[in-house]
PDB file of C-alpha atoms in Angstrom:
ATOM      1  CA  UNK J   1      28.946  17.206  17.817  1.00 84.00           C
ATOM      2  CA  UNK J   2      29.798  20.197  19.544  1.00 83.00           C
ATOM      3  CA  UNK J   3      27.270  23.382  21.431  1.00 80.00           C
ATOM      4  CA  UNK J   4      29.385  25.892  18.963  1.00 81.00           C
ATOM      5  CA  UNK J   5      30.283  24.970  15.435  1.00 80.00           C
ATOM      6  CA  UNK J   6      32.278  28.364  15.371  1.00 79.00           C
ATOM      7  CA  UNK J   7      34.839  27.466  18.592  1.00 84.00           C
ATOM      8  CA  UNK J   8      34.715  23.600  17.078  1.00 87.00           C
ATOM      9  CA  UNK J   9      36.354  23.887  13.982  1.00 93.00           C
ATOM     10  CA  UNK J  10      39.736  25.413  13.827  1.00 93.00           C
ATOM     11  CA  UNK J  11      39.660  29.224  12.810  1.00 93.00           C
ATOM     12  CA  UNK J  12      42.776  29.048  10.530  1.00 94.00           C
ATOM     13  CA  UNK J  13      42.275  25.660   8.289  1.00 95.00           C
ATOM     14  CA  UNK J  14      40.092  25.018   5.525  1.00 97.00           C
ATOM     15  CA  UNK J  15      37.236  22.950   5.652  1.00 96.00           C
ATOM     16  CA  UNK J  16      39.118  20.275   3.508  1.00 97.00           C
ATOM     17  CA  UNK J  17      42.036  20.189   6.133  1.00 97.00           C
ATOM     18  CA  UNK J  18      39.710  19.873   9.081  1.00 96.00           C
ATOM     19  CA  UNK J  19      37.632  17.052   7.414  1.00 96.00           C
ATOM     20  CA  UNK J  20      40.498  15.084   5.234  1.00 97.00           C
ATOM     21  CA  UNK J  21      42.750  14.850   8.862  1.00 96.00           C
ATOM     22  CA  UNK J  22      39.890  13.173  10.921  1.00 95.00           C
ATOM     23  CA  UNK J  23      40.138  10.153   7.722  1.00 96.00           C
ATOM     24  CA  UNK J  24      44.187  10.320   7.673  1.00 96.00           C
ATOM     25  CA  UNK J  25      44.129  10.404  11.482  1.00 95.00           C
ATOM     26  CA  UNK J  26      41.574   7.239  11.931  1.00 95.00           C
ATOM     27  CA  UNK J  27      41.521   5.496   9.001  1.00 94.00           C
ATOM     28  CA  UNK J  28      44.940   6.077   7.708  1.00 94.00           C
ATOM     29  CA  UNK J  29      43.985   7.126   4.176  1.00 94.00           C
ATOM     30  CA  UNK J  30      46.015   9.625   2.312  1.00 95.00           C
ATOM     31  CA  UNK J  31      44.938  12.973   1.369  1.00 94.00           C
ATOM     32  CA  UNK J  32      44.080  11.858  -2.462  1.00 94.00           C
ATOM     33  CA  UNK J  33      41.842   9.520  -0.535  1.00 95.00           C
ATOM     34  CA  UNK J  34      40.523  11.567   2.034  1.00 95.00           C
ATOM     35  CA  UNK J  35      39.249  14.761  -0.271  1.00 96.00           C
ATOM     36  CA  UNK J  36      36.460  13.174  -2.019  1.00 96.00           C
ATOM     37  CA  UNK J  37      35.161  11.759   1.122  1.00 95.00           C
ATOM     38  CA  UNK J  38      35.485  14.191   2.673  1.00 96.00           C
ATOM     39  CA  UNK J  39      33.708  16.781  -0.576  1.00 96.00           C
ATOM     40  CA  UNK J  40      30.582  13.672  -0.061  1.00 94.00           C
ATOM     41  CA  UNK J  41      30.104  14.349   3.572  1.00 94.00           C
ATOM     42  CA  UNK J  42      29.388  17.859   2.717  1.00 94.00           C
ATOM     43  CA  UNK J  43      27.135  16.914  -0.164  1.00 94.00           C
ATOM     44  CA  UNK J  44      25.525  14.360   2.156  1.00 91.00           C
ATOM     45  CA  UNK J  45      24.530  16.922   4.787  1.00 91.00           C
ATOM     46  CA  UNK J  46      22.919  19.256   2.344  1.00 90.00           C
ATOM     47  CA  UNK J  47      26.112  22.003   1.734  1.00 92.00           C
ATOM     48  CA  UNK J  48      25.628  23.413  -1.778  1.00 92.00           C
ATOM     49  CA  UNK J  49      28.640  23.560  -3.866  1.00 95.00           C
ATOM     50  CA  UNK J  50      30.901  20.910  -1.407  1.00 95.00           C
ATOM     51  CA  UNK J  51      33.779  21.318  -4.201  1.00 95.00           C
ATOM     52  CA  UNK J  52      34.091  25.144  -3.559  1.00 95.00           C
ATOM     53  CA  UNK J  53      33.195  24.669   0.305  1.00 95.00           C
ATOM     54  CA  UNK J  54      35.934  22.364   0.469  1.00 96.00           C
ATOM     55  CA  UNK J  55      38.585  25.269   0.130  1.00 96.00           C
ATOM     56  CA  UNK J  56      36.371  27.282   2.716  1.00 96.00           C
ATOM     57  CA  UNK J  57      37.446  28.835   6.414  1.00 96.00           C
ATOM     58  CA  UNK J  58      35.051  28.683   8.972  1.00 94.00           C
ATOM     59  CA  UNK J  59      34.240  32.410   9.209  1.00 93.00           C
ATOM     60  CA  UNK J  60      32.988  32.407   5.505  1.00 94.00           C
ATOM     61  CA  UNK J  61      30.387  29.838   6.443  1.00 93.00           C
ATOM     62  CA  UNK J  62      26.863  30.793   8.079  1.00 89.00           C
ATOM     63  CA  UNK J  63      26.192  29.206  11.678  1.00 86.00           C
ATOM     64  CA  UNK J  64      24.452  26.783  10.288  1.00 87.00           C
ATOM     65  CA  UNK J  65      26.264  25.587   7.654  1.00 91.00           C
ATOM     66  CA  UNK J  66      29.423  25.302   9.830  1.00 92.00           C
ATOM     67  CA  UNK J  67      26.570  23.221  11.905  1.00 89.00           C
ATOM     68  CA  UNK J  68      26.231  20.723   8.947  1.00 91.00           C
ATOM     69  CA  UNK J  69      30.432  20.700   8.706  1.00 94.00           C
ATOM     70  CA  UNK J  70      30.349  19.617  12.315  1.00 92.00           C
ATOM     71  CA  UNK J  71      27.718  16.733  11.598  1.00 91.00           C
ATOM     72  CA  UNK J  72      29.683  16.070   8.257  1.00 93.00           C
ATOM     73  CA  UNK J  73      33.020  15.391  10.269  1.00 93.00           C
ATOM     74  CA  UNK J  74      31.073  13.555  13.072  1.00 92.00           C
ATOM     75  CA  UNK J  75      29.679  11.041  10.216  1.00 91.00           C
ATOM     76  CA  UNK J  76      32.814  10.758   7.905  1.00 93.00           C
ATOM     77  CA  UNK J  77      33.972   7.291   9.888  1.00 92.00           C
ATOM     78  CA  UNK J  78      30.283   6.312  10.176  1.00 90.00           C
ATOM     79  CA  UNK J  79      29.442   5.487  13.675  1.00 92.00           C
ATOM     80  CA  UNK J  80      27.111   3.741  15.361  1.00 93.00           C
ATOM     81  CA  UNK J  81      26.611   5.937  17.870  1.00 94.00           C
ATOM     82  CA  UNK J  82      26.339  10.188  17.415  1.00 92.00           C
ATOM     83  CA  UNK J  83      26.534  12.229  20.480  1.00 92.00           C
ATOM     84  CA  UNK J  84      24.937  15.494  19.885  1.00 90.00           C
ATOM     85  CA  UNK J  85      25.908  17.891  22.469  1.00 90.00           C
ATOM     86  CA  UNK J  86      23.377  20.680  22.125  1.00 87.00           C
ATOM     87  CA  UNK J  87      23.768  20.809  18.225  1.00 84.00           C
ATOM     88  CA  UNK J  88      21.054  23.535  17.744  1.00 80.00           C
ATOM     89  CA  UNK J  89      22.244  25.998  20.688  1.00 76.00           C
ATOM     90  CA  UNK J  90      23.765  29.004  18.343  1.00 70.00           C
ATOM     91  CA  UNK J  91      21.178  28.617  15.826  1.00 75.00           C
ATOM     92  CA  UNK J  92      17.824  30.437  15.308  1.00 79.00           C
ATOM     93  CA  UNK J  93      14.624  28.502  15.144  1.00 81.00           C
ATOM     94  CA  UNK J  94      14.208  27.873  11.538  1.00 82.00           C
ATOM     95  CA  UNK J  95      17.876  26.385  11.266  1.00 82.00           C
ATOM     96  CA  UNK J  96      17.566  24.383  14.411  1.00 82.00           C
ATOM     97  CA  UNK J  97      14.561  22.642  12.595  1.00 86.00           C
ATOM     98  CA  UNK J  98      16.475  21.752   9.386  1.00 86.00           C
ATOM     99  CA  UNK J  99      19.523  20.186  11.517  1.00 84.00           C
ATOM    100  CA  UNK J 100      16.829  18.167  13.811  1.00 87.00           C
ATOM    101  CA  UNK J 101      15.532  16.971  10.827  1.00 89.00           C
ATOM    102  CA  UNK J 102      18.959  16.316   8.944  1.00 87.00           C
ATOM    103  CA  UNK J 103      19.899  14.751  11.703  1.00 88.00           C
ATOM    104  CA  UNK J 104      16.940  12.149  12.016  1.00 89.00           C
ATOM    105  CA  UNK J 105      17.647  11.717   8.680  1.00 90.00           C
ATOM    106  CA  UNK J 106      20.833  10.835   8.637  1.00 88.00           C
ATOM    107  CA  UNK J 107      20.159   8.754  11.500  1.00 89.00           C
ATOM    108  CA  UNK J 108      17.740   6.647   9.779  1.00 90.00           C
ATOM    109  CA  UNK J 109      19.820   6.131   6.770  1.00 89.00           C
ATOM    110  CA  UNK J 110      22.842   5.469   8.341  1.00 87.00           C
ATOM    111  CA  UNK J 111      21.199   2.875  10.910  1.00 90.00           C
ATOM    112  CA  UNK J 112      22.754   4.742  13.466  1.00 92.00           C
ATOM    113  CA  UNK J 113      21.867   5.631  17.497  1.00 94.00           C
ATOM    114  CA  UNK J 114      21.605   9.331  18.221  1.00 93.00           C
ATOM    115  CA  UNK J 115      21.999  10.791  22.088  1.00 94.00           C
ATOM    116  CA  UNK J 116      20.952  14.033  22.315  1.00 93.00           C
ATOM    117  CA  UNK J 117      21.400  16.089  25.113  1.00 93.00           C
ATOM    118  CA  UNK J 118      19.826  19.183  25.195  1.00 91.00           C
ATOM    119  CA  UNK J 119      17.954  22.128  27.702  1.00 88.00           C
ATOM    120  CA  UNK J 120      14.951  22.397  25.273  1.00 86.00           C
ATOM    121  CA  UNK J 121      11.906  20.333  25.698  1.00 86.00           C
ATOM    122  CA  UNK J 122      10.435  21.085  22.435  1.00 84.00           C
ATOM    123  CA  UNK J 123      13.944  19.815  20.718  1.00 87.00           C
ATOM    124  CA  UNK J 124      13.139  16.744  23.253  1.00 90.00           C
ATOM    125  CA  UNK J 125       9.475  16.031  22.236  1.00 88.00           C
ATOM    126  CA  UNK J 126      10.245  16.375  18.378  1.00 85.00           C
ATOM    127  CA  UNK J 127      13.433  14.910  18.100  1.00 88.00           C
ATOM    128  CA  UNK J 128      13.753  11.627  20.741  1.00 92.00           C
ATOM    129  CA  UNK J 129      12.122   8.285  21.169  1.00 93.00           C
ATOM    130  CA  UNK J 130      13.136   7.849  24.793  1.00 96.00           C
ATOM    131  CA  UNK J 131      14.151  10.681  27.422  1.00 96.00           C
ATOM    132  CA  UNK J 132      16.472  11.067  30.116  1.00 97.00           C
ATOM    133  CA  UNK J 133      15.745  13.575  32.676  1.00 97.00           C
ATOM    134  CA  UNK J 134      19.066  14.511  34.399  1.00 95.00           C
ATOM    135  CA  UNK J 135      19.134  16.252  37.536  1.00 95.00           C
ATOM    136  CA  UNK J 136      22.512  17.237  39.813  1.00 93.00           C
ATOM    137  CA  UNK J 137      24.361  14.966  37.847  1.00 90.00           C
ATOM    138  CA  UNK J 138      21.563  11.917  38.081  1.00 92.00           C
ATOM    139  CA  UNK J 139      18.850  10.115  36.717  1.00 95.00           C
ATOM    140  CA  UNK J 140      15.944  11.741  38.329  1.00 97.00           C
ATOM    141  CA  UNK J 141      13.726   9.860  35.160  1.00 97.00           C
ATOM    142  CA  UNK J 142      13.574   7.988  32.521  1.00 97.00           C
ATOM    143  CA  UNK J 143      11.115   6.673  29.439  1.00 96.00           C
ATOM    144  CA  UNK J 144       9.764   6.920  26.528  1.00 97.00           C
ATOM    145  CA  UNK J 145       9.132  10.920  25.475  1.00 96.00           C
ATOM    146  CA  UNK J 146       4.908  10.373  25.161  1.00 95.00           C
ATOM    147  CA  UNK J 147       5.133   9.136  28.765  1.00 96.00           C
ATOM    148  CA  UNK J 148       7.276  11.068  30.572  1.00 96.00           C
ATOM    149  CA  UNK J 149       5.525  14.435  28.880  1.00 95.00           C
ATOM    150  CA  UNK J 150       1.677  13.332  29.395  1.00 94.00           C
ATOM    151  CA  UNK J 151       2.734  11.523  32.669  1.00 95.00           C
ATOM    152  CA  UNK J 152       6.013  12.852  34.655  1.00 96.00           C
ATOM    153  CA  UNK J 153       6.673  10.647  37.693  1.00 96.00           C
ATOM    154  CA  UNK J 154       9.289  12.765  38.950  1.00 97.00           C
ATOM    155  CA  UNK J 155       8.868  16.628  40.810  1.00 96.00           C
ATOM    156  CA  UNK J 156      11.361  17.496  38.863  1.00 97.00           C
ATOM    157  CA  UNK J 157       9.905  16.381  35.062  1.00 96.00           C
ATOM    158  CA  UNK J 158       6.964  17.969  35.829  1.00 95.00           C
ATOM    159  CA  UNK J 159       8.466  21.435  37.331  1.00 94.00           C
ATOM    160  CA  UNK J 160      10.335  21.382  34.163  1.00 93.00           C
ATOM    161  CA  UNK J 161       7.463  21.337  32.343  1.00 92.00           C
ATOM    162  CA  UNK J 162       5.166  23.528  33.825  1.00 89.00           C
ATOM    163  CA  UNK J 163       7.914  26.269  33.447  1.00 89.00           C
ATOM    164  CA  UNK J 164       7.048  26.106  29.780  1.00 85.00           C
ATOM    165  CA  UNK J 165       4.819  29.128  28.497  1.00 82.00           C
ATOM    166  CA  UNK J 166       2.584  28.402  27.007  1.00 79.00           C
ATOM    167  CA  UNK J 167       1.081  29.830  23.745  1.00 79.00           C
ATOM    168  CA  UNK J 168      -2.780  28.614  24.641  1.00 82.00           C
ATOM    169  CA  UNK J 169      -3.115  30.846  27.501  1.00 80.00           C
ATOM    170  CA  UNK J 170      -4.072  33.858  28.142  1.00 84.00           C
ATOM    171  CA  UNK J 171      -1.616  36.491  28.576  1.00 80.00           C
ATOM    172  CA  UNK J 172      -2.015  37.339  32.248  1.00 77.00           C
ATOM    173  CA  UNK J 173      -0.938  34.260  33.162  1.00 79.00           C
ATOM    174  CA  UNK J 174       1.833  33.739  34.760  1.00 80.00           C
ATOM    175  CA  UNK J 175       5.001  31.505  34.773  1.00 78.00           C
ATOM    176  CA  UNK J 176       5.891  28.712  37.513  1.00 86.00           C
ATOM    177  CA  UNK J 177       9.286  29.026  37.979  1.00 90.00           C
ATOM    178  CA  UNK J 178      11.316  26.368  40.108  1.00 93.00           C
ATOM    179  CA  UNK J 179      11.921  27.504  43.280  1.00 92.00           C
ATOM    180  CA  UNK J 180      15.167  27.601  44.626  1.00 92.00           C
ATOM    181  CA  UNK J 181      18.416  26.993  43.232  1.00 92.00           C
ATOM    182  CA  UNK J 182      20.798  23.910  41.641  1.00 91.00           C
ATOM    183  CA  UNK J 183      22.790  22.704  44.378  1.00 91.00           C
ATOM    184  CA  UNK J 184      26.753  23.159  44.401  1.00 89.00           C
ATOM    185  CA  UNK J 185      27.413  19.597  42.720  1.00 84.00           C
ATOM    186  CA  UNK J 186      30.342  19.905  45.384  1.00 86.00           C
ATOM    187  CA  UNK J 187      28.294  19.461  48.246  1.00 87.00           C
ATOM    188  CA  UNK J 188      25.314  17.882  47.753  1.00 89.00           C
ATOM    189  CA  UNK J 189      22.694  17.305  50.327  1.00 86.00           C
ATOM    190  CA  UNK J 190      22.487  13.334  51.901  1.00 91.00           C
ATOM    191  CA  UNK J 191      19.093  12.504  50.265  1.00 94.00           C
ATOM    192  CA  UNK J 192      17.591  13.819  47.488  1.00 96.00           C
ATOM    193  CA  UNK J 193      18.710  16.402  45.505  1.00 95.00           C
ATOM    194  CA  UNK J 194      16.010  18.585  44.611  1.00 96.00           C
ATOM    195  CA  UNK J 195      14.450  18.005  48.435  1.00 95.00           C
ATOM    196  CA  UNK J 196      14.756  21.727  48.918  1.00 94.00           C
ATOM    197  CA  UNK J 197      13.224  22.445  45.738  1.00 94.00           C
ATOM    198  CA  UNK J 198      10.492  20.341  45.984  1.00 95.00           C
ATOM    199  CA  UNK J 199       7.104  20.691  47.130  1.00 91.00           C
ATOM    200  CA  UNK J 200       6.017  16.943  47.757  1.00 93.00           C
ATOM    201  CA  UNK J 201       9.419  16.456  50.153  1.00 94.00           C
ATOM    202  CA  UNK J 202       9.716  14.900  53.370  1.00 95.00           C
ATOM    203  CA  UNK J 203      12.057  14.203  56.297  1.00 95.00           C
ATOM    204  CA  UNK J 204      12.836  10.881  54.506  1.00 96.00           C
ATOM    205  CA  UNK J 205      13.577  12.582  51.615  1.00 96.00           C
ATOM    206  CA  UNK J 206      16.085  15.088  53.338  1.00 94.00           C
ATOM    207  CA  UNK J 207      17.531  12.108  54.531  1.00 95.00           C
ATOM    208  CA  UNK J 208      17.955   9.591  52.263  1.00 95.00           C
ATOM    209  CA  UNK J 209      18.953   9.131  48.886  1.00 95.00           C
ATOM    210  CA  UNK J 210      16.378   7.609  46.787  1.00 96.00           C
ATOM    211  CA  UNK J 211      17.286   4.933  44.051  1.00 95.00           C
ATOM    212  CA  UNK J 212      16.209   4.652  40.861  1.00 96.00           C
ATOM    213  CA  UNK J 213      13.136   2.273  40.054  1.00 96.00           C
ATOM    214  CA  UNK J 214      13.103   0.766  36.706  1.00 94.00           C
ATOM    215  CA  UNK J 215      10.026  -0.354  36.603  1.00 93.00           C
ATOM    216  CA  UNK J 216       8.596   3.071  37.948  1.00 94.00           C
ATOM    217  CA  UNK J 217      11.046   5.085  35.633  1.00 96.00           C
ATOM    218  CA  UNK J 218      11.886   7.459  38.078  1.00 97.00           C
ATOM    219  CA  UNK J 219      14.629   8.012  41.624  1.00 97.00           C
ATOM    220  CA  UNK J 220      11.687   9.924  43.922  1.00 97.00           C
ATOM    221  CA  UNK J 221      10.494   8.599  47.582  1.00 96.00           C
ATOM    222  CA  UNK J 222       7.149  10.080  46.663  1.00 95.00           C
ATOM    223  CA  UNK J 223       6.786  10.069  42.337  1.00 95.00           C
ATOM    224  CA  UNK J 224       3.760  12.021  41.033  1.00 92.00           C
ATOM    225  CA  UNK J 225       0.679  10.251  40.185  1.00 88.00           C
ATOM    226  CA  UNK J 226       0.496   8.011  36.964  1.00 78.00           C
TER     227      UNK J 226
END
């Protein structure tokens, strides 16, 4: 699954051509086979009508619904494994919940895996088990999402979420920014990445690399406090 459902699907075929040739292309059926597959997907995602949308073009669909096309295609040669590159990016907030939770449904149903990458902690506390914090193009930490949100080893986790408003306070206060910039991912510094960025760095950390620790769940010379 794509960031844009609009620049995913081709502008100038129907729905039924985009869905039908990802069935001809993989599983070698023939269009008579293909169409009511491909007319279930849509039901199966929650598109009213999945006859008429069938005969559709991407512009006449809402962002959302061209959303649910996206998953539909992802789904039609039921995989184990869905990667969902920011699948709620172009949507507002009330659509973004419905594909979350179509998503964990279909998950569940399907007995599938779901990877999720996405910029938005809030889609990350309501929609993973496990997180991933990436940072300059590594694992900076790792765990499961009650942990790493109530207990952030890593400078970075917890920067990341203290630059989270939040609603609860009152509205003088301010927001904590990270300092700094992302490095060029061209020439990144010998040791740690986010050494100049980081407030509990040292020379060793300027210097060396540090490696990730499993049974810490973080890559950090000097990890927060459990």
């Amino acid at each position: 699954m794509f960031q844009d459902p609009l620049s995913a699907l081709h502008p100038l075929l129907s729905i039924e051509e985009q869905l039908c040739e990802v069935l001809e292309v993989h599983q070698g059926l023939q269009r008579r086979e293909a169409r009511p597959r491909a007319r279930d997907a849509l039901a199966e995602v929650g598109i009213p009508a999945p006859e008429e949308r069938l005969g559709a073009y991407p512009h006449e669909l809402s962002g959302g619904m061209r959303q649910r096309v996206c998953i539909a295609m992802a789904l039609l040669c039921r995989p184990r494994l869905l990667f969902a590159d920011e699948p709620t990016t172009a949507l507002d907030v009330t659509v973004q919940a419905q594909i979350l939770e179509l998503l964990a449904s279909l998950r569940r149903a399907n007995g599938m895996s779901l990877v999720l990458v996405t910029h938005s902690m809030g889609v990350v506390a309501a929609a993973a088990e496990r997180v991933l914090v990436m940072y300059a193009g590594t694992a900076a930490e790792c765990g499961p999402t009650e942990r790493v949100f109530e207990h952030p080893r890593h400078p970075y986790t917890r920067a990341l979420l203290e630059s989270v408003p939040d609603l609860s306070a009152p509205l003088a206060t301010p927001a904590l920014p990270i300092p700094g910039a992302p490095p060029d991912p061209a020439a990144l510094p010998p040791g740690c990445a986010f050494a100049p960025r980081c407030a509990r760095a040292s020379s060793r950390c300027n210097a060396e690399r540090p490696v990730f620790d499993a049974a810490l769940g973080a890559a950090c010379h000097h990890p927060e406090p459990a």
